[in-house]
Amino acid sequence: MKKLYFKTFLSLSLLMGVTLLPVQAPAKNNTDSNAAVQQDSHLTAENKLYGIGSVSKTVTATAILKLADQGLIDLDSPVSDYLPAFTMADERYKKITVHMLLNHSSGLLGSLYSNSDLYGCIDNSNHDRILKHLSTQRLKAEPGAYSVYSNDSFELAELIIEAVSGLSYTEYITRNIMKPLGAGDTITMLSDFDSSDIADTYKNNRLMPTDFTTTLGDGGILSTVSDLCAFSTIFMKDHPSVLSSASVAESKKEQSAGAHIYDGNYGLGWDDVNAYPFNRYNIQAIEKGGDTESYHAALTVLPDYNMSAAVVSSKGSSTYASLLSNELLLSALNLTTGLQETTPQTSFTGKPAAIPDEYLEFAGLYNGAASFSLAFKNNKMYLTLFSTPTSSPNKMKKTFELTYLDSGYFVCKDGNILKTLLPVTQCYITEGFRLIKNPDEYAVEAEYYSKYFGVSTNFSRMTLAARLDDFQASESSKTAWNKRNNKKYFLLDEQYASAGYMSQPYIWGEISSYNDNYFLMNGSLYAVTGDNSLSNVGKKRDIVDISITKKDNTEYLSATNGFQYAGEEYLSSLDKKRTYTIGADGFTRWCRITDTDAGTYTSIDISGEGHYFIYNQYGALIDSSLFENATRTSYLIKDGYIAFAGKQGTEFRMN
């Protein structure tokens, strides 16, 4: 019998027919990473709530389909029919249909990330500002042209549910979807709930307040594994009457638009409606993963077998959760049907061959899930990957040599490209790359097999990037952005409980040394469109446009994902008074830690509503008043930073 070791909370549940088999959640977090999972009588899989992140999208899509069943929504009608206040700077927005929201083909730029994850704070302002947020934006593609993941699409779906039903999103899904299934524990931050029912989360091994995702329709539901399994029965062969059979069939049908960009076998709300490894056995599996700042979840359903598995955790990733749910279901299939797992293909076979001449046309600059250049020399393909770590991005370029195989794949022998890109550890990846030519573009597609923690091998496929069209920036614009090389811009107006402060709180970049018409920032390429503007380019998940304004010798950077930043000239050194007050603008106060204060300890008193955040010289968080039961005595590191965030008038006094 396998033993599981986790330094976190974990809940798993398996639904086989009508039998629910919960795996008990472990005891409170143990700082010993080898602490075995233990049963705690008051923390069971059925009653502990976890944020399910983007698994919420399946609930949102179900709510839309239910309203369609009732004749209140036509999936092929424009969104603006139901939301008259929805407008955009790009007139093509009028072509966006409700269906396009659910299959990620709306063409919206991406995600409103600002204040989307808050610790211990309930704030519904993103709901109220999403329409204003979108009103000034362009589209990244013709509506319906291709499917690529879109959080904002599901925020619009949330608003449609409310407009058509006359209920809040929380009320609608509770009354019409979850409670009829006996899944009455599921909540959002706007529900009435007991905070002790929510699983604890930790940062740097320190207890954090509850992590709430404020964008409810795309990721704001908290649920239990038993509730998730109850919800999954909607999509099974013997399904309850929450949705019509036609809507159930539509939801789990492959819905991705555009053959030239591959971002997944999307259903309506589902990431994949023909998921690996079950497709190897001609078994349909539909699945959805979700991640918040602190929580991770996966739900996998085998409709024809009336089976599902749900996994939630407060550490790890939805990828790990998905692999565990697959293991549960493979074991269940073995028990109930005698299914024997076969050894999967885990490599890309073929003999080295001459690169076909038509592939030489693919040389150039690419942007998408990754930013890189392709070049060909001496029958090899060279992929130069760009990244933005803690030093100069141009100095951190890494070039990989790939060999062409007669099976049509390029393989890398001198490194692992995808493991450099993907946020995974403790896994083994084998990868192959294909060059795809479409009528309007050149694209690089990646396929890879990954092995984690001894569980079954996983297979994934994705469009890595598309080649950028020729673009020429003006000389004045290139000069202006050259002056901003390596300049840092710090978070300015995030709410004081925002998860935005928990990771690197600034952005920065520099003109690309490969092509000076582009600025490389946070691992992505931006076209230099003006002296004070950048435009993120490519066909990818989140496209971000940037603009800069200047006031009182300080540059202020605004991004279309909702974040605002101030240039490093905004920072001050710690003064003798050591008292900092949030002004009428509500902006976060930032200070550098200089030689004078480095190597000392401080405690900080707060009068009002706010938090402080202390970082090292690389922007990594080392202490914060957000940590519960904090010692309130913090060590200051040379060239680090302190942020004071709060409501207007909040005072911070350093001792």
XYZ file of C-alpha atoms in Angstrom:
655
model
C 0.000 0.000 0.000
C 1.415 3.393 -1.002
C 2.050 6.027 1.630
C 1.443 9.666 0.778
C 3.598 12.417 2.234
C 2.391 16.000 2.163
C 3.327 19.186 3.938
C -0.156 20.564 3.456
C -3.845 19.808 3.600
C -5.148 17.416 0.988
C -8.607 16.029 0.268
C -9.518 13.426 -2.318
C -12.835 11.853 -3.203
C -13.900 9.168 -5.649
C -17.464 8.702 -6.873
C -18.298 5.273 -8.284
C -21.937 5.000 -9.232
C -23.645 6.065 -6.011
C -20.827 5.181 -3.612
C -18.712 7.996 -2.202
C -15.305 6.974 -0.933
C -13.625 9.867 0.894
C -9.965 9.920 1.817
C -9.556 11.701 5.146
C -7.763 15.031 5.163
C -4.530 15.275 7.125
C -3.998 17.015 10.402
C -2.872 20.623 10.637
C 0.193 21.620 8.688
C 3.376 20.091 10.034
C 6.628 21.904 9.344
C 8.345 18.540 8.935
C 8.131 17.891 5.190
C 8.271 14.139 5.857
C 5.309 14.159 8.204
C 2.934 11.423 7.092
C -0.688 12.174 6.396
C -2.727 11.634 9.531
C -6.456 11.530 10.136
C -7.972 14.368 12.141
C -11.503 13.575 13.249
C -12.832 17.089 12.700
C -11.220 17.615 9.289
C -12.843 15.224 6.836
C -12.958 15.193 3.088
C -16.668 15.938 3.176
C -16.680 19.116 5.255
C -13.454 21.038 4.626
C -13.715 23.848 2.102
C -10.953 24.618 -0.396
C -10.782 27.213 -3.123
C -11.319 25.356 -6.393
C -9.985 28.127 -8.635
C -10.901 27.710 -12.276
C -12.925 24.566 -11.637
C -15.490 27.293 -10.883
C -15.754 27.784 -14.659
C -17.588 24.464 -14.989
C -20.205 25.714 -12.524
C -20.511 29.030 -14.372
C -20.946 27.243 -17.708
C -23.561 24.956 -16.145
C -25.515 27.974 -14.901
C -25.494 29.505 -18.399
C -26.656 26.205 -19.924
C -29.458 25.917 -17.385
C -30.707 29.385 -18.278
C -30.483 28.373 -21.945
C -32.570 25.271 -21.197
C -35.188 27.590 -19.722
C -35.230 29.695 -22.883
C -33.776 32.723 -21.119
C -30.448 32.703 -22.997
C -29.543 31.906 -26.595
C -25.912 30.769 -26.678
C -25.476 32.185 -30.179
C -26.761 35.655 -29.279
C -24.341 38.537 -28.692
C -23.247 39.192 -25.124
C -24.403 42.788 -25.539
C -28.012 41.555 -25.860
C -27.873 40.581 -22.187
C -25.384 43.209 -20.998
C -26.264 46.499 -22.754
C -23.562 48.283 -20.727
C -20.863 46.027 -22.211
C -18.804 48.027 -24.709
C -15.197 48.006 -25.879
C -12.894 50.293 -27.824
C -12.823 47.597 -30.519
C -16.143 47.535 -32.422
C -15.766 43.802 -33.054
C -16.928 43.220 -29.471
C -20.494 43.242 -30.849
C -19.755 39.871 -32.479
C -18.892 38.128 -29.188
C -21.564 35.540 -28.374
C -22.353 33.813 -25.090
C -21.040 30.565 -26.567
C -17.679 32.214 -27.275
C -17.342 33.117 -23.607
C -17.657 29.473 -22.599
C -15.205 28.022 -25.151
C -12.526 30.728 -24.692
C -12.869 32.131 -28.232
C -14.169 35.618 -27.370
C -10.927 37.368 -28.338
C -10.765 39.301 -25.044
C -7.222 40.226 -24.033
C -7.149 37.977 -20.985
C -7.600 38.570 -17.280
C -8.359 41.251 -14.716
C -5.743 40.122 -12.203
C -5.600 43.217 -10.015
C -7.017 42.467 -6.541
C -8.275 39.091 -7.794
C -6.843 37.193 -4.804
C -7.196 38.712 -1.341
C -6.164 37.310 2.036
C -8.781 37.531 4.770
C -10.649 40.298 2.997
C -14.006 40.232 1.201
C -14.079 42.776 -1.613
C -16.441 42.535 -4.586
C -15.095 45.566 -6.447
C -13.768 43.524 -9.400
C -17.356 42.470 -10.118
C -18.356 46.123 -10.231
C -15.471 47.315 -12.415
C -15.095 44.566 -15.037
C -17.278 46.398 -17.590
C -15.386 49.661 -17.096
C -12.132 47.707 -17.275
C -13.082 46.230 -20.666
C -14.581 49.427 -22.092
C -11.198 50.898 -23.078
C -9.639 47.688 -24.400
C -9.044 46.218 -27.840
C -9.566 42.585 -28.824
C -6.597 40.329 -29.514
C -8.461 38.418 -32.241
C -11.636 38.308 -34.274
C -14.332 36.806 -32.012
C -14.540 33.073 -32.687
C -11.212 32.932 -34.549
C -9.474 30.661 -32.061
C -9.746 29.407 -28.493
C -7.147 30.416 -25.935
C -7.762 30.557 -22.189
C -9.773 33.604 -21.110
C -10.651 34.430 -17.503
C -12.479 37.657 -18.323
C -14.887 35.715 -20.537
C -16.214 33.912 -17.486
C -16.505 37.165 -15.575
C -18.871 38.346 -18.303
C -20.734 35.043 -18.043
C -21.160 35.721 -14.314
C -22.753 39.091 -15.098
C -25.074 37.501 -17.667
C -26.283 34.970 -15.086
C -27.132 37.800 -12.720
C -28.776 39.988 -15.370
C -30.991 37.205 -16.717
C -31.887 35.461 -13.445
C -32.293 38.518 -11.241
C -30.204 36.775 -8.579
C -26.612 37.254 -7.523
C -24.184 34.719 -8.959
C -23.752 33.148 -5.521
C -27.505 32.870 -4.960
C -28.120 31.409 -8.407
C -25.556 28.617 -8.302
C -26.493 27.753 -4.708
C -30.246 27.518 -5.317
C -30.309 26.096 -8.822
C -27.219 23.909 -9.123
C -25.523 22.920 -5.887
C -28.347 22.482 -3.363
C -30.568 20.393 -5.694
C -27.617 17.978 -5.892
C -27.185 17.858 -2.122
C -24.000 19.903 -2.453
C -24.959 22.498 0.118
C -21.518 23.212 1.569
C -20.246 25.024 -1.529
C -19.784 28.785 -1.073
C -18.235 31.943 -2.452
C -16.790 34.763 -0.377
C -20.248 36.388 -0.440
C -21.999 33.419 1.206
C -22.743 33.052 4.894
C -20.056 30.694 6.197
C -18.003 29.691 9.198
C -14.353 30.515 8.518
C -13.273 27.481 10.553
C -14.743 25.289 7.788
C -12.127 26.570 5.318
C -8.790 24.770 4.971
C -5.762 26.648 6.290
C -3.070 27.855 3.922
C 0.579 28.707 4.499
C 3.246 30.927 2.981
C 6.888 30.396 3.960
C 5.577 27.826 6.481
C 3.527 30.537 8.209
C -0.245 30.549 8.598
C -2.122 32.900 6.280
C -5.642 34.351 6.426
C -8.189 32.719 4.116
C -7.403 33.169 0.426
C -10.472 34.519 -1.406
C -10.615 34.769 -5.193
C -12.742 37.820 -5.899
C -13.535 37.031 -9.546
C -16.301 34.576 -8.726
C -17.328 33.411 -12.188
C -13.850 32.411 -13.268
C -12.382 31.171 -9.986
C -14.143 32.254 -6.799
C -15.928 29.133 -5.557
C -14.874 27.219 -2.429
C -16.098 23.648 -2.204
C -15.539 20.222 -0.714
C -14.520 17.110 -2.593
C -17.859 15.474 -1.842
C -19.732 18.490 -3.222
C -17.554 18.450 -6.346
C -18.329 14.790 -6.921
C -22.037 15.497 -6.430
C -21.779 18.319 -8.992
C -20.039 15.971 -11.428
C -23.123 13.726 -11.648
C -24.680 16.340 -13.962
C -22.343 15.149 -16.725
C -22.709 11.400 -16.242
C -24.653 8.919 -18.344
C -27.210 8.538 -15.560
C -27.390 12.243 -14.814
C -29.882 14.170 -12.673
C -32.255 16.675 -14.249
C -30.252 19.839 -13.511
C -29.518 20.177 -17.244
C -31.246 18.772 -20.304
C -29.571 15.849 -22.047
C -28.852 18.148 -24.999
C -27.026 20.660 -22.792
C -25.051 17.913 -21.056
C -23.965 16.598 -24.456
C -23.052 20.103 -25.630
C -20.971 20.830 -22.529
C -18.745 17.797 -22.993
C -18.382 18.110 -26.765
C -15.064 19.361 -28.141
C -15.629 23.088 -28.643
C -12.235 24.633 -29.422
C -12.349 27.176 -32.223
C -9.535 27.569 -34.743
C -7.427 24.625 -35.818
C -4.195 26.632 -35.959
C -3.895 27.453 -32.248
C -4.032 24.479 -29.915
C -4.658 25.366 -26.276
C -6.700 22.313 -25.252
C -9.706 20.161 -26.164
C -12.088 22.666 -24.614
C -15.661 21.839 -23.771
C -17.961 24.459 -22.287
C -16.075 25.334 -19.129
C -13.918 22.193 -19.338
C -10.183 22.179 -20.093
C -10.285 18.855 -21.894
C -13.165 16.641 -23.023
C -10.970 13.798 -24.255
C -8.366 13.666 -21.531
C -5.229 11.560 -21.321
C -4.639 8.783 -20.266
C -8.241 7.622 -20.627
C -8.350 8.381 -24.351
C -5.750 5.616 -24.755
C -8.502 3.159 -23.810
C -11.255 4.875 -25.860
C -12.801 6.180 -22.636
C -14.052 9.752 -22.605
C -12.791 11.744 -19.633
C -13.661 15.394 -19.092
C -11.502 17.379 -16.719
C -10.898 20.820 -15.262
C -8.094 22.103 -13.088
C -7.934 25.224 -10.986
C -5.350 27.229 -9.056
C -5.600 30.243 -6.791
C -2.688 31.810 -4.944
C -3.044 29.148 -2.217
C -5.473 26.441 -3.349
C -5.357 23.844 -6.106
C -8.037 21.545 -7.471
C -8.888 19.034 -10.176
C -12.152 17.392 -11.177
C -12.177 14.483 -13.633
C -15.367 12.789 -14.827
C -15.860 9.536 -16.763
C -19.420 10.120 -18.031
C -20.054 6.661 -19.507
C -18.919 4.932 -16.306
C -20.765 7.184 -13.826
C -17.440 7.867 -12.114
C -15.617 10.992 -11.018
C -12.694 11.976 -8.836
C -12.018 15.283 -7.112
C -8.747 16.354 -5.516
C -8.144 19.626 -3.662
C -5.072 20.831 -1.798
C -3.527 23.888 -0.192
C -0.133 23.376 -1.784
C 1.197 21.980 -5.023
C -0.649 22.655 -8.270
C -3.704 21.600 -10.236
C -1.366 19.473 -12.354
C -0.507 17.336 -9.338
C -4.177 17.232 -8.329
C -5.149 16.069 -11.817
C -2.576 13.284 -11.773
C -3.923 12.055 -8.434
C -7.507 12.115 -9.713
C -6.387 10.084 -12.729
C -4.755 7.526 -10.444
C -7.954 7.167 -8.428
C -10.042 6.602 -11.537
C -7.621 4.167 -13.156
C -7.684 2.114 -9.960
C -11.485 2.268 -9.900
C -11.676 1.097 -13.516
C -9.380 -1.774 -12.690
C -11.642 -2.799 -9.799
C -14.936 -2.463 -11.656
C -14.095 -3.394 -15.248
C -10.786 -5.223 -15.002
C -9.053 -2.535 -17.060
C -5.345 -3.265 -17.266
C -3.051 -0.295 -17.733
C -0.715 -0.620 -20.689
C 2.713 0.917 -20.910
C 2.331 4.280 -22.641
C 4.638 5.743 -25.227
C 7.016 8.065 -23.407
C 9.403 9.160 -26.129
C 9.461 10.518 -29.651
C 10.823 7.911 -32.023
C 12.394 8.256 -35.423
C 15.749 8.476 -37.101
C 17.721 11.713 -37.555
C 17.007 13.115 -40.998
C 17.634 16.168 -43.137
C 15.449 19.129 -42.205
C 12.937 19.675 -45.049
C 13.567 22.903 -46.960
C 10.094 24.260 -46.191
C 10.937 24.315 -42.479
C 13.756 26.791 -43.043
C 11.051 29.435 -43.573
C 10.205 29.180 -39.868
C 13.268 31.163 -38.770
C 12.319 34.245 -36.795
C 10.976 35.623 -33.540
C 8.140 33.901 -31.629
C 5.870 34.923 -28.778
C 3.154 32.991 -26.972
C 3.344 30.661 -24.009
C 7.086 31.256 -24.414
C 9.244 33.880 -26.135
C 12.098 32.635 -28.307
C 13.846 32.816 -31.656
C 14.355 30.015 -34.182
C 17.376 29.661 -36.460
C 18.698 26.862 -38.687
C 22.312 25.927 -39.358
C 24.133 22.743 -40.410
C 20.952 20.641 -40.362
C 20.102 21.694 -36.798
C 17.379 23.924 -35.404
C 18.417 26.355 -32.673
C 15.794 27.620 -30.234
C 16.930 30.571 -28.115
C 14.657 30.967 -25.121
C 14.189 34.374 -23.479
C 13.470 34.747 -19.762
C 13.405 37.438 -17.076
C 15.009 36.216 -13.845
C 16.747 38.364 -11.245
C 19.429 39.639 -13.608
C 19.488 41.106 -17.111
C 16.984 39.247 -19.328
C 19.213 39.493 -22.377
C 22.046 37.849 -20.426
C 19.771 34.977 -19.432
C 19.031 33.755 -22.942
C 19.601 30.047 -23.390
C 20.008 28.315 -26.732
C 18.966 24.702 -27.328
C 20.065 22.555 -30.271
C 17.359 20.347 -31.796
C 17.624 17.454 -34.239
C 14.973 16.645 -36.835
C 13.549 13.097 -36.873
C 11.939 11.417 -39.882
C 8.766 11.096 -37.765
C 8.296 14.873 -38.095
C 9.470 15.898 -34.619
C 12.375 18.041 -33.488
C 13.993 16.751 -30.297
C 16.499 18.333 -27.953
C 19.455 16.347 -26.671
C 21.247 19.006 -24.617
C 18.578 20.186 -22.200
C 14.922 20.236 -21.318
C 13.160 23.207 -22.882
C 9.703 22.744 -21.375
C 10.947 22.095 -17.868
C 12.658 25.471 -18.120
C 9.275 27.017 -18.917
C 6.729 25.101 -16.859
C 6.212 25.693 -13.097
C 6.873 22.061 -12.175
C 9.430 20.265 -10.060
C 10.219 16.648 -9.306
C 9.140 15.413 -12.708
C 10.752 13.906 -15.770
C 9.767 15.271 -19.162
C 10.368 13.991 -22.680
C 9.414 16.444 -25.389
C 9.014 16.782 -29.114
C 8.334 19.866 -31.229
C 6.532 20.207 -34.539
C 6.507 23.140 -36.945
C 3.007 23.944 -38.188
C 2.329 26.180 -41.198
C -1.145 27.650 -41.514
C -2.490 30.041 -44.141
C -1.829 33.055 -41.943
C 0.998 32.035 -39.646
C 3.928 29.871 -38.614
C 3.617 28.122 -35.246
C 5.618 25.815 -32.992
C 3.663 23.055 -31.309
C 4.984 21.118 -28.312
C 4.039 17.616 -27.215
C 5.427 16.144 -24.044
C 5.225 13.207 -21.661
C 5.732 13.937 -17.976
C 6.241 11.614 -15.026
C 5.572 12.876 -11.477
C 6.191 11.198 -8.124
C 5.880 7.701 -9.565
C 2.271 8.130 -10.737
C 1.072 7.441 -14.265
C 2.707 9.219 -17.162
C 0.847 12.285 -18.406
C 0.706 13.557 -21.987
C 0.148 17.173 -23.032
C 0.049 19.122 -26.251
C 0.095 22.874 -26.765
C 0.869 25.601 -29.277
C 4.033 27.032 -27.801
C 4.114 30.228 -29.859
C 3.412 31.771 -33.249
C 5.938 33.717 -35.307
C 5.681 37.474 -35.071
C 5.003 39.579 -38.127
C 7.577 42.141 -39.171
C 7.275 45.239 -37.029
C 9.240 48.474 -37.092
C 9.322 50.807 -34.100
C 10.257 54.462 -34.464
C 13.771 55.472 -33.490
C 12.440 57.870 -30.851
C 10.377 55.076 -29.258
C 13.326 52.689 -29.201
C 15.449 55.401 -27.595
C 12.782 56.093 -24.973
C 12.490 52.434 -23.989
C 16.258 51.916 -24.073
C 16.422 54.475 -21.282
C 14.112 52.225 -19.254
C 16.348 49.167 -19.526
C 16.407 47.316 -16.175
C 14.261 49.956 -14.499
C 11.897 48.512 -11.909
C 8.241 49.492 -11.540
C 6.578 48.760 -8.184
C 2.957 47.844 -7.385
C 1.109 51.020 -6.572
C -2.598 50.665 -5.868
C -3.218 47.014 -4.987
C -5.502 46.447 -2.014
C -3.478 45.903 1.159
C -4.523 42.233 1.434
C -3.713 41.432 -2.203
C -1.750 38.330 -3.112
C 0.081 40.577 -5.555
C 2.424 41.540 -2.724
C 3.252 37.914 -1.901
C 5.406 37.300 -4.975
C 7.867 39.619 -6.736
C 6.132 43.002 -6.385
C 7.726 44.733 -9.344
C 8.157 44.302 -13.080
C 11.073 45.262 -15.282
C 12.722 44.471 -18.584
C 14.892 45.760 -21.395
C 15.048 46.192 -25.148
C 15.522 42.783 -26.786
C 19.077 42.227 -27.973
C 17.675 39.966 -30.706
C 15.376 42.625 -32.186
C 15.325 46.158 -30.809
C 11.768 46.739 -32.026
C 10.643 44.716 -29.010
C 10.922 45.141 -25.255
C 11.414 41.972 -23.211
C 9.513 42.082 -19.920
C 8.781 39.217 -17.515
C 9.658 36.644 -20.153
C 7.344 38.038 -22.840
C 7.910 40.254 -25.865
C 6.177 43.609 -26.278
C 6.174 45.638 -29.475
C 7.536 49.142 -28.886
C 4.482 51.000 -30.205
C 5.294 54.466 -28.855
C 7.569 56.481 -26.615
C 5.317 55.595 -23.678
C 3.502 52.467 -24.844
C 4.076 48.769 -25.379
C 1.786 46.200 -26.960
C 2.051 42.540 -26.012
C 2.086 40.496 -29.203
C 1.253 36.965 -30.270
C -1.660 34.561 -29.947
C -1.500 33.606 -26.309
C -3.488 33.407 -23.106
C -3.044 36.816 -21.503
C -2.186 39.757 -23.728
C -1.156 42.879 -21.793
C -0.815 46.376 -23.209
C 1.216 48.928 -21.253
C 1.141 52.715 -21.114
C 3.249 55.174 -19.129
C 2.396 58.635 -17.846
C 4.611 61.019 -15.915
C 3.795 63.254 -12.970
C 6.194 65.142 -10.689
C 9.206 63.364 -12.258
C 7.746 59.921 -11.485
C 6.701 57.472 -14.198
C 3.437 55.601 -13.644
C 2.867 52.390 -15.586
C -0.642 51.081 -16.259
C -1.310 47.578 -17.596
C -4.505 46.230 -19.134
C -4.599 43.382 -16.593
C -5.555 46.013 -14.016
C -2.212 46.505 -12.284
C -0.642 49.926 -11.799
C 2.994 50.551 -10.952
C 5.308 53.445 -10.093
C 8.884 53.751 -11.328
C 11.752 53.176 -8.914
C 12.191 56.950 -8.543
C 8.989 56.773 -6.453
C 10.877 54.924 -3.698
C 12.396 56.732 -0.734
C 14.923 55.761 1.905
C 13.757 55.133 5.455
C 13.613 58.501 7.204
C 14.392 59.444 10.800
C 10.741 59.749 11.821
C 10.047 56.157 10.741
C 6.342 56.943 10.401
C 4.511 56.425 7.118
C 0.909 57.382 6.376
C -1.195 56.348 3.381
C -2.223 59.487 1.527
C -5.471 60.548 -0.105
C -4.537 58.718 -3.320
C -4.397 55.406 -1.419
C -1.094 54.525 -3.071
C 1.281 52.055 -1.443
C 4.374 53.654 0.117
C 7.692 52.048 -0.843
C 11.088 52.407 0.874
C 14.546 51.090 0.091
C 16.625 49.429 2.779
C 20.022 51.151 2.681
C 23.330 50.507 4.453
C 22.103 52.556 7.406
C 19.301 50.118 8.251
C 20.557 46.862 6.774
C 21.333 44.158 9.302
C 18.964 45.534 11.937
C 15.671 44.295 13.339
C 12.463 46.296 13.431
C 8.898 45.968 14.613
C 6.105 47.894 12.923
C 2.916 49.124 14.572
C -0.148 49.684 12.383
C -2.883 52.194 13.177
C -5.793 51.649 10.789
C -6.372 49.038 8.078
C -3.266 47.923 6.260
C -0.277 45.596 6.031
C 3.457 45.915 5.557
C 5.622 43.678 3.375
C 9.398 43.278 3.667
C 11.471 41.934 0.761
C 15.073 40.984 0.147
C 17.227 42.463 -2.611
C 15.688 40.104 -5.199
C 12.085 41.040 -4.437
C 11.344 37.838 -2.507
C 8.991 38.296 0.449
C 10.641 37.583 3.805
C 8.082 38.987 6.260
C 4.643 40.573 6.421
C 1.960 41.518 8.907
C -0.346 39.326 6.785
C 1.245 36.270 8.371
C -0.962 35.218 11.264
C 0.707 34.937 14.678
C 3.677 36.877 13.299
C 6.471 37.780 15.705
C 6.285 41.373 14.419
C 10.066 41.599 14.623
C 11.618 41.630 11.181
C 15.167 41.547 9.863
C 16.113 44.132 7.235
C 18.359 43.106 4.342
C 20.558 45.510 2.384
C 19.036 46.653 -0.919
C 15.716 45.119 0.059
C 12.382 46.909 0.127
C 9.505 47.693 2.486
C 5.957 48.285 1.232
C 3.283 49.959 3.353
C -0.202 49.325 1.925
C -3.505 50.345 3.435
C -6.563 52.527 3.409
C -6.229 56.287 3.348
C -4.928 57.563 6.686
C -3.495 54.229 7.870
C -0.273 54.883 9.795
C 2.765 52.615 10.065
C 5.293 53.306 12.820
C 8.656 51.528 12.764
C 10.295 50.882 16.135
